[in-house]
């Protein structure tokens, strides 16, 4: 028996304006996308923006449904939109932001487990890390250097 240590690190920025320019600009695209979210049930609007290494930015937002489980998260809308348009894409980074009409979202909102799993497939295939940058509506911004650093012991195609 042995115990192992799992390390992952994140950079915390005190607010949006501390971000490097490329990340700041990408987060603004995510904010624009968030404003167009369709979230009449949860009132929790999420926006995501991906920067591809061809320079293209692809955005997405959550799309809810009266049959609740039929809705979809912003991150998966964005990455599937990107993957369907650019099947050979390399994703450099993704910015994510969330805001609610019910409460002030003032702490960073990380991607849900299903979105982490979905993003991990792309990170593994492209053999290059995807930086994840996430925030609420205001307040701190978290940046991690890869998706897999957020998802230790993840499931992948090697098990199949
Ligand atoms: N949501 C996202 O868009 N991304 C996440 O990573 C977590 C949750 C959406 C789904 C749903 O429309 C709303 O937020 C509340 O869960």
mmCIF file of C-alpha atoms and ligand atoms in Angstrom:
data_model
loop_
_atom_site.group_PDB
_atom_site.id
_atom_site.type_symbol
_atom_site.label_atom_id
_atom_site.label_comp_id
_atom_site.label_asym_id
_atom_site.label_seq_id
_atom_site.Cartn_x
_atom_site.Cartn_y
_atom_site.Cartn_z
ATOM 1 C CA UNK A 1 0.000 0.000 0.000
ATOM 2 C CA UNK A 2 1.185 3.478 -0.691
ATOM 3 C CA UNK A 3 -0.280 6.908 -0.677
ATOM 4 C CA UNK A 4 0.295 9.178 -3.607
ATOM 5 C CA UNK A 5 0.062 12.916 -3.846
ATOM 6 C CA UNK A 6 -1.980 14.491 -6.622
ATOM 7 C CA UNK A 7 -0.883 18.003 -7.362
ATOM 8 C CA UNK A 8 -2.574 20.627 -9.412
ATOM 9 C CA UNK A 9 -2.056 24.318 -9.308
ATOM 10 C CA UNK A 10 -4.136 27.317 -10.232
ATOM 11 C CA UNK A 11 -3.494 30.998 -10.582
ATOM 12 C CA UNK A 12 -5.971 33.272 -8.843
ATOM 13 C CA UNK A 13 -6.497 36.754 -10.232
ATOM 14 C CA UNK A 14 -8.258 39.213 -7.966
ATOM 15 C CA UNK A 15 -10.453 40.457 -10.805
ATOM 16 C CA UNK A 16 -10.901 40.445 -14.553
ATOM 17 C CA UNK A 17 -8.639 43.414 -15.163
ATOM 18 C CA UNK A 18 -5.629 41.488 -13.789
ATOM 19 C CA UNK A 19 -5.820 38.933 -16.603
ATOM 20 C CA UNK A 20 -3.237 38.925 -19.418
ATOM 21 C CA UNK A 21 -4.679 40.603 -22.527
ATOM 22 C CA UNK A 22 -5.426 37.427 -24.500
ATOM 23 C CA UNK A 23 -7.327 35.946 -21.539
ATOM 24 C CA UNK A 24 -9.074 39.243 -20.819
ATOM 25 C CA UNK A 25 -10.283 39.493 -24.421
ATOM 26 C CA UNK A 26 -11.413 35.865 -24.423
ATOM 27 C CA UNK A 27 -13.319 36.352 -21.170
ATOM 28 C CA UNK A 28 -15.102 39.307 -22.753
ATOM 29 C CA UNK A 29 -16.233 36.998 -25.561
ATOM 30 C CA UNK A 30 -17.514 34.585 -22.898
ATOM 31 C CA UNK A 31 -19.389 37.443 -21.214
ATOM 32 C CA UNK A 32 -21.011 38.381 -24.544
ATOM 33 C CA UNK A 33 -21.999 34.741 -25.048
ATOM 34 C CA UNK A 34 -23.345 34.544 -21.489
ATOM 35 C CA UNK A 35 -25.678 37.458 -22.201
ATOM 36 C CA UNK A 36 -27.285 35.402 -24.956
ATOM 37 C CA UNK A 37 -27.781 32.265 -22.823
ATOM 38 C CA UNK A 38 -31.197 30.646 -22.794
ATOM 39 C CA UNK A 39 -31.717 29.834 -19.117
ATOM 40 C CA UNK A 40 -35.325 30.704 -18.230
ATOM 41 C CA UNK A 41 -35.573 27.894 -15.648
ATOM 42 C CA UNK A 42 -32.399 28.190 -13.600
ATOM 43 C CA UNK A 43 -31.861 31.900 -14.350
ATOM 44 C CA UNK A 44 -28.187 30.926 -14.198
ATOM 45 C CA UNK A 45 -26.561 32.145 -17.370
ATOM 46 C CA UNK A 46 -23.242 30.688 -18.427
ATOM 47 C CA UNK A 47 -21.016 31.722 -21.313
ATOM 48 C CA UNK A 48 -17.929 30.020 -22.704
ATOM 49 C CA UNK A 49 -15.384 31.111 -25.295
ATOM 50 C CA UNK A 50 -12.705 28.905 -26.824
ATOM 51 C CA UNK A 51 -9.559 30.192 -28.447
ATOM 52 C CA UNK A 52 -8.341 27.870 -31.198
ATOM 53 C CA UNK A 53 -4.795 27.936 -32.405
ATOM 54 C CA UNK A 54 -5.995 29.064 -35.831
ATOM 55 C CA UNK A 55 -6.928 32.274 -33.999
ATOM 56 C CA UNK A 56 -10.667 31.614 -34.206
ATOM 57 C CA UNK A 57 -12.863 32.181 -31.167
ATOM 58 C CA UNK A 58 -15.874 29.935 -30.750
ATOM 59 C CA UNK A 59 -18.495 30.718 -28.152
ATOM 60 C CA UNK A 60 -21.409 28.939 -26.533
ATOM 61 C CA UNK A 61 -23.898 29.380 -23.744
ATOM 62 C CA UNK A 62 -26.261 27.189 -21.796
ATOM 63 C CA UNK A 63 -29.437 26.183 -23.568
ATOM 64 C CA UNK A 64 -32.169 24.979 -21.249
ATOM 65 C CA UNK A 65 -35.336 23.057 -21.988
ATOM 66 C CA UNK A 66 -38.740 22.645 -20.365
ATOM 67 C CA UNK A 67 -37.780 18.976 -20.060
ATOM 68 C CA UNK A 68 -34.886 19.912 -17.792
ATOM 69 C CA UNK A 69 -32.358 17.137 -18.590
ATOM 70 C CA UNK A 70 -32.610 18.030 -22.274
ATOM 71 C CA UNK A 71 -30.747 21.284 -21.650
ATOM 72 C CA UNK A 72 -27.029 21.678 -22.229
ATOM 73 C CA UNK A 73 -24.131 23.498 -20.560
ATOM 74 C CA UNK A 74 -22.289 26.384 -22.173
ATOM 75 C CA UNK A 75 -18.929 24.605 -22.298
ATOM 76 C CA UNK A 76 -20.263 21.623 -24.205
ATOM 77 C CA UNK A 77 -22.258 23.808 -26.589
ATOM 78 C CA UNK A 78 -19.037 25.726 -27.316
ATOM 79 C CA UNK A 79 -16.681 22.765 -27.728
ATOM 80 C CA UNK A 80 -19.112 20.745 -29.856
ATOM 81 C CA UNK A 81 -19.794 23.771 -32.021
ATOM 82 C CA UNK A 82 -16.034 24.216 -32.474
ATOM 83 C CA UNK A 83 -15.347 20.508 -33.031
ATOM 84 C CA UNK A 84 -18.110 20.212 -35.586
ATOM 85 C CA UNK A 85 -16.817 23.176 -37.555
ATOM 86 C CA UNK A 86 -13.066 22.528 -37.184
ATOM 87 C CA UNK A 87 -12.537 18.787 -36.714
ATOM 88 C CA UNK A 88 -8.733 19.174 -36.676
ATOM 89 C CA UNK A 89 -8.789 22.047 -34.231
ATOM 90 C CA UNK A 90 -6.342 22.596 -31.403
ATOM 91 C CA UNK A 91 -7.955 24.387 -28.469
ATOM 92 C CA UNK A 92 -5.577 26.704 -26.625
ATOM 93 C CA UNK A 93 -7.874 27.856 -23.876
ATOM 94 C CA UNK A 94 -11.450 28.234 -22.722
ATOM 95 C CA UNK A 95 -12.910 31.094 -20.708
ATOM 96 C CA UNK A 96 -16.083 30.525 -18.688
ATOM 97 C CA UNK A 97 -18.312 32.968 -16.819
ATOM 98 C CA UNK A 98 -21.636 32.648 -15.002
ATOM 99 C CA UNK A 99 -24.195 35.186 -13.779
ATOM 100 C CA UNK A 100 -27.650 34.898 -12.281
ATOM 101 C CA UNK A 101 -30.651 37.185 -12.199
ATOM 102 C CA UNK A 102 -31.456 35.774 -8.737
ATOM 103 C CA UNK A 103 -28.179 36.185 -6.888
ATOM 104 C CA UNK A 104 -24.803 37.853 -7.356
ATOM 105 C CA UNK A 105 -22.331 35.252 -8.610
ATOM 106 C CA UNK A 106 -19.162 36.588 -7.046
ATOM 107 C CA UNK A 107 -17.023 33.469 -6.871
ATOM 108 C CA UNK A 108 -15.420 31.536 -9.725
ATOM 109 C CA UNK A 109 -17.702 28.941 -11.330
ATOM 110 C CA UNK A 110 -15.738 25.934 -12.560
ATOM 111 C CA UNK A 111 -16.984 23.614 -15.297
ATOM 112 C CA UNK A 112 -19.256 20.776 -14.113
ATOM 113 C CA UNK A 113 -18.045 17.187 -14.111
ATOM 114 C CA UNK A 114 -19.702 16.276 -17.404
ATOM 115 C CA UNK A 115 -18.125 19.295 -19.109
ATOM 116 C CA UNK A 116 -14.702 18.381 -17.684
ATOM 117 C CA UNK A 117 -15.101 14.876 -19.070
ATOM 118 C CA UNK A 118 -16.140 16.222 -22.466
ATOM 119 C CA UNK A 119 -13.277 18.712 -22.626
ATOM 120 C CA UNK A 120 -10.791 16.027 -21.546
ATOM 121 C CA UNK A 121 -11.487 14.012 -24.708
ATOM 122 C CA UNK A 122 -10.338 16.954 -26.821
ATOM 123 C CA UNK A 123 -7.309 17.713 -24.663
ATOM 124 C CA UNK A 124 -6.150 14.084 -24.843
ATOM 125 C CA UNK A 125 -6.675 13.883 -28.602
ATOM 126 C CA UNK A 126 -4.835 17.104 -29.344
ATOM 127 C CA UNK A 127 -1.918 16.189 -27.034
ATOM 128 C CA UNK A 128 -1.729 19.768 -25.868
ATOM 129 C CA UNK A 129 -3.140 21.219 -22.672
ATOM 130 C CA UNK A 130 -6.238 23.376 -22.715
ATOM 131 C CA UNK A 131 -6.019 26.261 -20.266
ATOM 132 C CA UNK A 132 -9.215 26.773 -18.275
ATOM 133 C CA UNK A 133 -10.074 30.273 -17.104
ATOM 134 C CA UNK A 134 -13.238 30.722 -15.065
ATOM 135 C CA UNK A 135 -15.097 33.295 -13.027
ATOM 136 C CA UNK A 136 -18.576 34.250 -11.821
ATOM 137 C CA UNK A 137 -20.005 37.578 -12.882
ATOM 138 C CA UNK A 138 -17.588 39.574 -10.744
ATOM 139 C CA UNK A 139 -14.683 38.814 -8.441
ATOM 140 C CA UNK A 140 -11.788 36.433 -8.645
ATOM 141 C CA UNK A 141 -10.769 34.596 -11.773
ATOM 142 C CA UNK A 142 -9.159 31.152 -11.646
ATOM 143 C CA UNK A 143 -6.785 29.900 -14.310
ATOM 144 C CA UNK A 144 -5.544 26.309 -14.528
ATOM 145 C CA UNK A 145 -2.942 25.103 -16.957
ATOM 146 C CA UNK A 146 -4.831 22.089 -18.266
ATOM 147 C CA UNK A 147 -8.135 20.290 -18.170
ATOM 148 C CA UNK A 148 -6.685 17.067 -16.784
ATOM 149 C CA UNK A 149 -5.337 18.961 -13.794
ATOM 150 C CA UNK A 150 -9.026 19.413 -12.884
ATOM 151 C CA UNK A 151 -9.855 15.766 -13.473
ATOM 152 C CA UNK A 152 -7.448 13.262 -11.929
ATOM 153 C CA UNK A 153 -8.086 9.541 -12.576
ATOM 154 C CA UNK A 154 -10.299 10.451 -15.494
ATOM 155 C CA UNK A 155 -11.899 7.924 -17.783
ATOM 156 C CA UNK A 156 -10.583 7.820 -21.339
ATOM 157 C CA UNK A 157 -10.546 5.670 -24.448
ATOM 158 C CA UNK A 158 -7.601 3.584 -23.168
ATOM 159 C CA UNK A 159 -10.050 1.646 -20.964
ATOM 160 C CA UNK A 160 -12.196 0.557 -23.891
HETATM 161 N N1 LIG B 1 -24.237 25.089 -16.441
HETATM 162 C C1 LIG B 1 -23.336 25.329 -17.424
HETATM 163 O O1 LIG B 1 -23.671 25.895 -18.476
HETATM 164 N N2 LIG B 1 -22.075 24.937 -17.230
HETATM 165 C C2 LIG B 1 -21.611 24.301 -16.111
HETATM 166 O O2 LIG B 1 -20.454 23.886 -16.065
HETATM 167 C C3 LIG B 1 -22.488 24.139 -14.955
HETATM 168 C C4 LIG B 1 -23.911 24.450 -15.179
HETATM 169 C C5 LIG B 1 -25.648 25.467 -16.673
HETATM 170 C C6 LIG B 1 -26.578 24.304 -16.829
HETATM 171 C C7 LIG B 1 -27.892 24.915 -16.422
HETATM 172 O O3 LIG B 1 -28.472 25.522 -17.564
HETATM 173 C C8 LIG B 1 -27.520 25.996 -15.424
HETATM 174 O O4 LIG B 1 -26.119 26.207 -15.584
HETATM 175 C C9 LIG B 1 -27.800 25.634 -13.975
HETATM 176 O O5 LIG B 1 -27.246 24.413 -13.648
#
